[in-house]
CSV table of C-alpha atoms in Angstrom, one decimal:
chain,number,residue,atom,x,y,z
Q,1,UNK,CA,-242.7,62.8,-81.8
Q,2,UNK,CA,-241.2,59.5,-82.8
Q,3,UNK,CA,-243.0,57.5,-85.4
Q,4,UNK,CA,-241.8,54.2,-83.9
Q,5,UNK,CA,-244.6,51.8,-82.8
Q,6,UNK,CA,-242.5,48.9,-81.4
Q,7,UNK,CA,-241.9,48.8,-77.7
Q,8,UNK,CA,-240.6,45.8,-75.7
Q,9,UNK,CA,-241.4,45.7,-72.0
Q,10,UNK,CA,-238.9,43.0,-71.3
Q,11,UNK,CA,-235.4,43.4,-69.9
Q,12,UNK,CA,-233.9,42.5,-73.2
Q,13,UNK,CA,-231.2,43.9,-75.6
Q,14,UNK,CA,-231.1,44.2,-79.3
Q,15,UNK,CA,-227.9,43.9,-81.2
Q,16,UNK,CA,-226.9,47.4,-82.6
Q,17,UNK,CA,-223.5,46.7,-84.2
Q,18,UNK,CA,-222.2,43.8,-86.3
Q,19,UNK,CA,-218.8,44.3,-84.7
Q,20,UNK,CA,-218.9,42.2,-81.5
Q,21,UNK,CA,-216.6,44.7,-79.6
Q,22,UNK,CA,-218.7,47.7,-80.5
Q,23,UNK,CA,-221.9,45.9,-79.6
Q,24,UNK,CA,-220.4,44.9,-76.2
Q,25,UNK,CA,-219.4,48.4,-75.3
Q,26,UNK,CA,-222.9,49.6,-76.1
Q,27,UNK,CA,-224.0,47.8,-73.0
Q,28,UNK,CA,-223.1,48.8,-69.5
Q,29,UNK,CA,-223.9,47.8,-65.9
Q,30,UNK,CA,-225.8,50.6,-64.2
Q,31,UNK,CA,-223.1,50.9,-61.5
Q,32,UNK,CA,-220.2,51.6,-63.9
Q,33,UNK,CA,-220.6,55.4,-63.9
Q,34,UNK,CA,-220.1,55.4,-60.1
Q,35,UNK,CA,-216.7,53.7,-60.4
Q,36,UNK,CA,-215.7,56.2,-63.0
Q,37,UNK,CA,-217.1,59.5,-61.7
Q,38,UNK,CA,-217.0,59.2,-57.9
Q,39,UNK,CA,-213.2,59.2,-58.0
Q,40,UNK,CA,-213.4,62.2,-60.3
Q,41,UNK,CA,-215.6,64.0,-57.8
Q,42,UNK,CA,-213.1,63.3,-55.0
Q,43,UNK,CA,-210.3,64.5,-57.2
Q,44,UNK,CA,-212.1,67.7,-58.0
Q,45,UNK,CA,-212.9,68.1,-54.3
Q,46,UNK,CA,-209.2,67.7,-53.4
Q,47,UNK,CA,-208.1,70.2,-56.1
Q,48,UNK,CA,-210.7,72.8,-55.1
Q,49,UNK,CA,-209.6,72.8,-51.4
Q,50,UNK,CA,-205.9,72.0,-51.5
Q,51,UNK,CA,-204.7,73.2,-54.9
Q,52,UNK,CA,-206.8,76.2,-55.6
Q,53,UNK,CA,-207.7,76.7,-51.9
Q,54,UNK,CA,-211.3,77.7,-52.4
Q,55,UNK,CA,-213.0,79.1,-49.3
Q,56,UNK,CA,-215.2,76.6,-47.5
Q,57,UNK,CA,-218.3,78.8,-48.2
Q,58,UNK,CA,-217.4,79.0,-51.9
Q,59,UNK,CA,-217.3,75.2,-52.5
Q,60,UNK,CA,-220.9,74.4,-51.5
Q,61,UNK,CA,-222.2,77.4,-53.5
Q,62,UNK,CA,-220.3,76.2,-56.6
Q,63,UNK,CA,-221.5,72.7,-56.1
Q,64,UNK,CA,-225.1,73.8,-55.9
Q,65,UNK,CA,-224.6,75.9,-59.1
Q,66,UNK,CA,-223.1,72.9,-60.8
Q,67,UNK,CA,-226.1,70.7,-59.9
Q,68,UNK,CA,-228.5,73.3,-61.1
Q,69,UNK,CA,-226.7,73.7,-64.4
Q,70,UNK,CA,-226.6,70.0,-64.9
Q,71,UNK,CA,-230.4,69.8,-64.6
Q,72,UNK,CA,-230.7,72.2,-67.5
Q,73,UNK,CA,-228.1,70.2,-69.5
Q,74,UNK,CA,-230.1,67.0,-68.9
Q,75,UNK,CA,-233.3,68.7,-70.2
Q,76,UNK,CA,-231.6,70.3,-73.1
Q,77,UNK,CA,-229.7,67.2,-74.3
Q,78,UNK,CA,-232.8,65.0,-73.9
Q,79,UNK,CA,-235.1,67.3,-75.7
Q,80,UNK,CA,-233.0,68.8,-78.5
Q,81,UNK,CA,-230.3,66.2,-79.0
Q,82,UNK,CA,-231.6,62.8,-78.1
Q,83,UNK,CA,-235.0,63.4,-79.5
Q,84,UNK,CA,-233.8,65.0,-82.7
Q,85,UNK,CA,-234.6,62.7,-85.6
Q,86,UNK,CA,-233.1,63.6,-89.0
Q,87,UNK,CA,-235.1,62.5,-91.9
Q,88,UNK,CA,-232.3,60.5,-93.6
Q,89,UNK,CA,-231.0,56.9,-93.2
Q,90,UNK,CA,-227.7,57.9,-91.5
Q,91,UNK,CA,-229.4,60.4,-89.2
Q,92,UNK,CA,-232.1,57.8,-88.3
Q,93,UNK,CA,-229.4,55.3,-87.5
Q,94,UNK,CA,-227.5,57.7,-85.3
Q,95,UNK,CA,-230.7,58.6,-83.5
Q,96,UNK,CA,-231.5,54.9,-82.9
Q,97,UNK,CA,-228.1,54.2,-81.5
Q,98,UNK,CA,-228.0,57.3,-79.1
Q,99,UNK,CA,-231.6,57.2,-77.9
Q,100,UNK,CA,-234.2,55.5,-80.1
Q,101,UNK,CA,-233.1,52.1,-78.9
Q,102,UNK,CA,-234.0,53.1,-75.4
Q,103,UNK,CA,-237.6,54.0,-76.4
Q,104,UNK,CA,-237.9,50.7,-78.3
Q,105,UNK,CA,-236.4,48.7,-75.4
Q,106,UNK,CA,-237.1,50.9,-72.3
Q,107,UNK,CA,-236.4,48.2,-69.8
Q,108,UNK,CA,-233.1,47.0,-71.2
Q,109,UNK,CA,-231.1,47.2,-68.0
Q,110,UNK,CA,-227.8,47.3,-69.9
Q,111,UNK,CA,-228.7,50.5,-71.8
Q,112,UNK,CA,-230.2,52.7,-69.1
Q,113,UNK,CA,-227.1,54.7,-68.1
Q,114,UNK,CA,-224.7,56.5,-70.4
Q,115,UNK,CA,-221.9,54.4,-71.8
Q,116,UNK,CA,-218.3,55.7,-71.1
Q,117,UNK,CA,-217.7,56.0,-74.9
Q,118,UNK,CA,-220.3,58.9,-74.8
Q,119,UNK,CA,-220.1,60.2,-71.3
Q,120,UNK,CA,-216.3,60.6,-71.1
Q,121,UNK,CA,-215.9,62.7,-74.2
Q,122,UNK,CA,-218.9,64.8,-73.0
Q,123,UNK,CA,-217.2,65.1,-69.6
Q,124,UNK,CA,-214.0,66.5,-71.3
Q,125,UNK,CA,-216.0,68.9,-73.5
Q,126,UNK,CA,-218.0,70.3,-70.6
Q,127,UNK,CA,-215.1,70.6,-68.3
Q,128,UNK,CA,-213.1,72.5,-70.9
Q,129,UNK,CA,-216.1,74.8,-71.6
Q,130,UNK,CA,-216.6,75.6,-67.9
Q,131,UNK,CA,-212.9,76.0,-67.5
Q,132,UNK,CA,-213.0,79.0,-69.8
Q,133,UNK,CA,-216.3,80.3,-68.5
Q,134,UNK,CA,-215.7,80.0,-64.7
Q,135,UNK,CA,-212.0,80.0,-64.5
Q,136,UNK,CA,-209.5,77.4,-63.4
Q,137,UNK,CA,-209.7,78.4,-59.7
Q,138,UNK,CA,-213.4,77.6,-59.4
Q,139,UNK,CA,-214.1,75.0,-62.1
Q,140,UNK,CA,-213.2,72.0,-60.0
Q,141,UNK,CA,-215.6,72.9,-57.2
Q,142,UNK,CA,-218.3,73.6,-59.7
Q,143,UNK,CA,-217.7,70.4,-61.6
Q,144,UNK,CA,-218.2,68.4,-58.4
Q,145,UNK,CA,-221.9,69.5,-58.5
Q,146,UNK,CA,-222.2,69.1,-62.2
Q,147,UNK,CA,-220.9,65.5,-62.2
Q,148,UNK,CA,-222.9,64.6,-59.1
Q,149,UNK,CA,-226.0,65.9,-60.9
Q,150,UNK,CA,-225.1,63.6,-63.8
Q,151,UNK,CA,-224.7,60.6,-61.5
Q,152,UNK,CA,-228.0,61.3,-59.8
Q,153,UNK,CA,-229.6,61.5,-63.3
Q,154,UNK,CA,-228.1,58.1,-64.4
Q,155,UNK,CA,-228.9,56.3,-61.1
Q,156,UNK,CA,-232.4,57.8,-61.1
Q,157,UNK,CA,-233.0,56.8,-64.7
Q,158,UNK,CA,-232.1,53.2,-63.9
Q,159,UNK,CA,-234.2,53.2,-60.8
Q,160,UNK,CA,-237.3,54.6,-62.6
Q,161,UNK,CA,-237.3,51.6,-64.9
Q,162,UNK,CA,-236.3,48.9,-62.4
Q,163,UNK,CA,-237.4,49.9,-58.8
Q,164,UNK,CA,-240.8,49.7,-57.2
Q,165,UNK,CA,-241.2,52.9,-55.2
Q,166,UNK,CA,-243.4,53.7,-52.2
Q,167,UNK,CA,-242.7,57.4,-51.6
Q,168,UNK,CA,-244.8,60.0,-53.3
Q,169,UNK,CA,-241.7,61.9,-54.7
Q,170,UNK,CA,-240.3,58.8,-56.5
Q,171,UNK,CA,-243.7,57.6,-57.6
Q,172,UNK,CA,-244.5,61.0,-59.2
Q,173,UNK,CA,-241.1,61.0,-60.9
Q,174,UNK,CA,-241.6,57.5,-62.2
Q,175,UNK,CA,-245.1,58.3,-63.4
Q,176,UNK,CA,-243.7,61.4,-65.3
Q,177,UNK,CA,-241.0,59.3,-67.0
Q,178,UNK,CA,-243.3,56.4,-67.9
Q,179,UNK,CA,-245.8,59.0,-69.4
Q,180,UNK,CA,-242.9,60.2,-71.6
Q,181,UNK,CA,-242.2,56.7,-72.7
Q,182,UNK,CA,-245.6,55.4,-73.4
Q,183,UNK,CA,-247.9,58.3,-74.0
Q,184,UNK,CA,-246.3,61.6,-75.0
Q,185,UNK,CA,-242.6,61.2,-76.0
Q,186,UNK,CA,-242.5,64.7,-77.3
Q,187,UNK,CA,-243.1,66.0,-73.8
Q,188,UNK,CA,-241.7,65.4,-70.3
Q,189,UNK,CA,-238.0,65.5,-71.0
Q,190,UNK,CA,-236.9,65.9,-67.4
Q,191,UNK,CA,-235.7,62.6,-65.8
Q,192,UNK,CA,-234.2,63.6,-62.4
Q,193,UNK,CA,-236.5,66.6,-62.1
Q,194,UNK,CA,-239.6,68.1,-63.8
Q,195,UNK,CA,-238.5,71.7,-63.1
Q,196,UNK,CA,-237.5,72.6,-66.6
Q,197,UNK,CA,-240.5,70.9,-68.1
Q,198,UNK,CA,-242.6,73.3,-66.0
Q,199,UNK,CA,-240.4,76.3,-67.0
Q,200,UNK,CA,-240.6,75.6,-70.8
Q,201,UNK,CA,-244.1,74.3,-70.7
Q,202,UNK,CA,-243.3,70.8,-71.9
Q,203,UNK,CA,-245.3,69.1,-69.1
Q,204,UNK,CA,-247.9,66.6,-70.4
Q,205,UNK,CA,-251.0,68.2,-71.9
Q,206,UNK,CA,-253.4,66.7,-69.3
Q,207,UNK,CA,-251.2,68.0,-66.5
Q,208,UNK,CA,-250.9,71.5,-68.1
Q,209,UNK,CA,-254.7,71.7,-68.4
Q,210,UNK,CA,-255.2,71.3,-64.7
């Protein structure tokens, strides 16, 4: 659990880098991932159908698999990478840049989706990994789902902090994420779904006791 006690509830940003360019690229409008990754999804869709000629029944199955694997990636990264806090000044600084700043300024609208400087290298790494696991014939159809899952996560994360919901599904999801922020940051790591929190028993203690 983080030892930080400061939390701002305003839509405000803190300067993270002395270099103006680095500080500027640490902020991003929430719609930017759509402009980057929707074309990638369309490109993968084209390759899967017309280059590798995947069967029509294979594409939706691979897309569903990609979405499912993304949900686990989301949970794993949030729990074991973003919430890992090394006990040294450099590690603490890296943690603050990658995720700690979001817990200190949870409503900062410019730091609610992943910046391209982080998401693009991760995209290349994961595509390369899946290329060797799944094979070049099927990786593009699979990656459609994986990237779509990521986009849903990013858009959901922004919405949970800046949208007033009325439906029970979204209200429950928002309540889950706000509980993670304000009450038990060492639990509730799912953002777009609570499925893996239930699987790995990281739901909030009060909820687990019911």
